Amino acid sequence: MTKTMLRALAGETLPTPPIWMMRQAGRYLPEYRATRAKAGDFLSLCYNPELAAEVTLQPIRRYGFDAAILFADILLLPQALGADLWFVTGEGPRLSTITGPEGLKGLKGKDDIHEHLAPVYETVRLLSGALPADTTLIGFAGAPWTVATYMIAGRGTPDQGPAHALREGDPETFGAIIDLLTEATIEYLSMQVEAGAEVVKLFDSWAGSLRGEAFERFALAPAKRIITELKARHPGLPVIAFPRQAGDKYIGFARAVGADCLAIDNSVSAQWAAEMLQPDGCIQGNLDPRHMVTGGQALIDETRQIVEAFRNGPHIFNLGHGITPDADPENVQLMIDAVRGG
Ligand code: CP3
């Protein structure tokens, strides 16, 4: 096995960690903005396999990252299940809302998603033939809780209030949404793997707003079910789990859900994570994405500190969350040089 990303995921400690960035294909890159304009809008880009593959490859060509992540969005799955989805420029996603049992009735079954998602699978197929031999292809999906927060509220929310209200007020409907998403996510990711994804990542961006037993039931248990089933169908498939903002609930999470790698945000220190989390396996993270805007010596120092903190175990270098549109592409190169050049 020569791909450094796969070696780190298998638990190997490498002299230089593999690197990629969340949202590495995105608006901070002029070539991304040009291709998106050609596609018309963001969703048309997601559903155009040639152009989606092109934007996936752009950061690989520019920076030589060790991994490429499929260009798509976590909200394509609810759309495939029958939710309305559109993006308001400068604001973010909008979806039809689910406020009770009748909202569920309009949704399709877990096996009825593939026709809608066929262009995504085609993007994966194109990429697996087009990537450099040492670049690993990552497929992904949103975790059920995070996707449910958007389906219930119809948009991103600062505190996931509507989803928590449904969870407490109508546990039956809420539980049915989580179960449907859990099973549909297995089918969706399984098809990505069959199309050529070598690793899958589960994004639970809002896991941090679940507390106590709710975290166990709606973040941990669905991740465990998805990972267990995917690994049964695809033996040896490496999985990255990202229960963002989980704080002390990061401890033991990877082992509990069966993930090969725990991705962490930048609210926890690399030193703490190296001590408390890395003994369980590979850690991915965790530079503050603001450094991609501000740059300078602080970026270099912080990058080196993270590499140093994780140097005695398996590590994949990444940001703690997605790179933002106001980032300077030159700062990305500075970060890569600091990781690779020491
Ligand atoms: O990382 C990558 O480069 C791969 C592609 C990818 C996108 N979204 C493209 C995208 C991935 C892995 C995602 C995941 C995603 N999408 C998450 C989980 C990760 C996270 O950021 O917490 C979430 C919550 C979404 C939902 C979503 N998509 C939101 C809330 C928004 C609007 C906010 C924003 O950044 O504009 C999007 C839009 C989106 N998804 C863009 C991209 C490149 C920007 C759209 C554009 O080009 O106008």
Short mmCIF file of C-alpha atoms and ligand atoms in Angstrom, two decimals, residues 20-28 32-33 36 41-43 45-46 55-56 59 68-76 85 87-93 138-143 146-147 149-150 155-157 201-206 242 244 320-325, ligand 1:
data_model
loop_
_atom_site.label_atom_id
_atom_site.label_comp_id
_atom_site.label_asym_id
_atom_site.label_seq_id
_atom_site.Cartn_x
_atom_site.Cartn_y
_atom_site.Cartn_z
CA TRP A 20 -6.18 17.49 2.60
CA MET A 21 -8.64 20.24 3.54
CA MET A 22 -12.35 20.27 4.19
CA ARG A 23 -14.01 22.36 1.39
CA GLN A 24 -10.75 22.24 -0.55
CA ALA A 25 -12.80 22.65 -3.74
CA GLY A 26 -14.54 25.90 -2.95
CA ARG A 27 -15.07 29.58 -3.45
CA TYR A 28 -11.60 30.70 -2.26
CA TYR A 32 -13.73 26.92 -8.73
CA ARG A 33 -15.70 30.15 -9.15
CA ARG A 36 -19.40 27.10 -10.93
CA ASP A 41 -25.26 27.44 -9.85
CA PHE A 42 -24.04 25.26 -7.01
CA LEU A 43 -26.60 22.45 -7.35
CA LEU A 45 -22.46 21.87 -10.47
CA CYS A 46 -23.11 19.03 -7.98
CA VAL A 55 -13.64 21.06 -9.39
CA THR A 56 -12.66 18.04 -7.28
CA PRO A 59 -7.08 21.66 -5.61
CA ALA A 68 -9.48 14.33 -3.01
CA ILE A 69 -12.99 14.59 -1.61
CA LEU A 70 -15.90 14.02 -3.95
CA PHE A 71 -17.55 17.33 -4.85
CA ALA A 72 -21.17 17.07 -3.72
CA ASP A 73 -23.18 18.15 -0.66
CA ILE A 74 -24.69 16.45 2.37
CA LEU A 75 -28.10 17.85 1.38
CA LEU A 76 -28.31 15.92 -1.89
CA LEU A 85 -33.77 21.90 -1.88
CA PHE A 87 -29.52 27.49 -2.27
CA VAL A 88 -29.88 31.21 -1.65
CA THR A 89 -26.67 32.93 -2.77
CA GLY A 90 -24.82 34.43 0.17
CA GLU A 91 -27.15 32.78 2.68
CA GLY A 92 -27.04 29.01 2.31
CA PRO A 93 -29.40 26.08 1.87
CA ILE A 138 -12.90 10.18 -0.25
CA GLY A 139 -16.66 9.76 -0.51
CA PHE A 140 -18.93 11.26 2.13
CA ALA A 141 -22.37 11.80 3.56
CA GLY A 142 -23.87 13.86 6.35
CA ALA A 143 -24.61 11.98 9.56
CA THR A 146 -26.92 16.83 11.04
CA VAL A 147 -28.96 16.12 7.91
CA THR A 149 -31.46 19.40 11.50
CA TYR A 150 -31.66 20.87 7.96
CA ARG A 155 -32.29 25.79 6.74
CA GLY A 156 -29.15 26.05 8.83
CA THR A 157 -29.85 27.17 12.40
CA LYS A 201 -16.32 10.25 5.83
CA LEU A 202 -19.42 10.89 7.92
CA PHE A 203 -19.95 14.61 8.67
CA ASP A 204 -21.86 15.21 11.91
CA SER A 205 -21.35 18.98 11.91
CA TRP A 206 -23.93 19.61 14.65
CA PHE A 242 -16.45 13.71 12.40
CA ARG A 244 -17.86 18.08 15.30
CA GLY A 320 -10.84 21.89 12.10
CA HIS A 321 -13.68 22.85 9.73
CA GLY A 322 -14.09 23.95 6.10
CA ILE A 323 -11.90 26.61 4.49
CA THR A 324 -13.90 29.82 4.07
CA PRO A 325 -14.47 31.83 0.84
O1 CP3 B 1 -15.12 19.46 1.18
C1 CP3 B 1 -15.27 19.50 -0.06
O2 CP3 B 1 -14.57 20.23 -0.80
C2 CP3 B 1 -16.28 18.57 -0.69
C3 CP3 B 1 -17.59 19.10 -0.95
C4 CP3 B 1 -18.49 19.47 0.20
C5 CP3 B 1 -19.37 20.57 0.14
N1 CP3 B 1 -20.18 20.53 1.23
C6 CP3 B 1 -19.43 21.56 -0.95
C7 CP3 B 1 -20.09 22.84 -0.73
C8 CP3 B 1 -18.73 18.81 1.41
C9 CP3 B 1 -18.02 17.62 2.02
C10 CP3 B 1 -19.81 19.49 2.04
C11 CP3 B 1 -20.39 19.07 3.32
C12 CP3 B 1 -21.45 19.87 3.94
N2 CP3 B 1 -22.45 20.56 3.32
C13 CP3 B 1 -21.64 19.98 5.33
C14 CP3 B 1 -20.83 19.26 6.39
C15 CP3 B 1 -19.52 19.92 6.62
C16 CP3 B 1 -19.61 21.27 7.28
O3 CP3 B 1 -19.26 22.26 6.59
O4 CP3 B 1 -19.99 21.35 8.45
C17 CP3 B 1 -22.76 20.80 5.54
C18 CP3 B 1 -23.33 21.22 6.88
C19 CP3 B 1 -23.28 21.16 4.26
C20 CP3 B 1 -24.47 21.97 3.94
C21 CP3 B 1 -24.13 23.21 3.24
N3 CP3 B 1 -23.67 23.27 1.94
C22 CP3 B 1 -24.19 24.52 3.75
C23 CP3 B 1 -24.63 24.89 5.16
C24 CP3 B 1 -23.77 25.36 2.73
C25 CP3 B 1 -23.77 26.87 2.75
C26 CP3 B 1 -22.67 27.42 3.56
C27 CP3 B 1 -21.55 27.77 2.66
O5 CP3 B 1 -20.40 27.42 2.97
O6 CP3 B 1 -21.84 28.46 1.66
C28 CP3 B 1 -23.38 24.56 1.62
C29 CP3 B 1 -22.86 25.02 0.34
C30 CP3 B 1 -21.61 24.39 -0.18
N4 CP3 B 1 -21.28 23.07 -0.11
C31 CP3 B 1 -20.58 25.07 -0.89
C32 CP3 B 1 -19.62 24.10 -1.23
C33 CP3 B 1 -18.37 24.30 -2.04
C34 CP3 B 1 -20.58 26.53 -1.26
C35 CP3 B 1 -21.58 26.71 -2.34
C36 CP3 B 1 -21.20 27.66 -3.44
O7 CP3 B 1 -20.29 27.36 -4.23
O8 CP3 B 1 -21.87 28.70 -3.52
#
